[in-house]
Amino acid sequence: MSAFPVTRLRRLRRTPALRSLVRETRLDLDDFVMPLFVCPGEGVDRPLEGLAGIAQRSVDRLCDEAELLAGLGVKAVLLFGILESKDEVATGAWDDDGIVQRALRALRGRAPELVLVTDICLCEYTSHGHCGLVRDGEVANDLTLEFLARTAVSHVEAGADVVAPSDMMDGRVAAIRAALDAEGREQVPIIAYSAKYASAFYGPFREAAGSTPAFGDRRSYQMDPPNVREALRECELDLAEGADVIMVKPALPYLDVIAAVRARFDVPVAAYNVSGEYGMVKAAAASGWLDERQAAIECLTAIKRAGADIVISYWTKELAAWL
Ligand code: PBG
């Protein structure tokens, strides 16, 4: 390869058209998933504090929003339930009349073309806020599996197209796969939150979902941030258990993990651009310190460039307008 002055990399940066001709990574709305929060009531559309631009909505309002998103070209949403009444066994998660189940039934009719993904976890529904059932002060892995599987089956019966377990219990993908198959739902894919780290960047989400653990933290089940080889093991195990898509979460502080997962596995890779990543940019933009649109597109492009096929992001709706 010849060097300067024969080679001048600036030649291909001269105009927008030249730059776009040689652009290696592009954002396509088809790859994005918009998270949505559903709560009880009617006519509720309450902005979430700490998650600027995102609201919790009752089923009726959620349906309006879903219709709007579909109209903007958004292809997929990820549903989270927000509840006030919680108990030790997370009844609200697996109850056939639970908030997510009701939302799914309503959405199925209103936005038939949207891919409805649901988050499978107990933390929004347990009184202690942990992602599994607690026995003797510890999150009990095997005991939790049955409840996660029950939740997944109940979501699918209500109309979910895809389930996404985010709890980080060992063996949950296998438990969910077996339970779905036993109900004749072998066609429903699982997006596994495989490499989900114990991150400070979930702060705004937990505030919004009221799911901050009442005691301790999530470090005994979510991954230790310094580890990347372990993330590959998590992915390998989830694939062996039947995951169709593997996920890395959060995204921006873990781009190296996304790249490592991409290099190792030939399956679709998802990345979750979490609440804290979004919130930081929102806050800086609100202070006039950076341009939100530019910063957001740069962040999302970085996640794609690292190797993610699917990106879950609170910017999805705005991205639809930006692209
Ligand atoms: C767990 C779950 C969490 C998020 C998605 N699913 C919170 C947690 O693990 O504490 C975080 C998403 C975000 O921060 O945007 N059900």
mmCIF file of C-alpha atoms in Angstrom, residues 18 30 120:
data_model
loop_
_atom_site.group_PDB
_atom_site.id
_atom_site.type_symbol
_atom_site.label_atom_id
_atom_site.label_comp_id
_atom_site.label_asym_id
_atom_site.label_seq_id
_atom_site.Cartn_x
_atom_site.Cartn_y
_atom_site.Cartn_z
ATOM 1 C CA LEU A 18 -18.588 10.779 -1.213
ATOM 2 C CA ASP A 30 -35.836 -2.192 10.858
ATOM 3 C CA ILE A 120 -39.408 -11.902 31.118
#
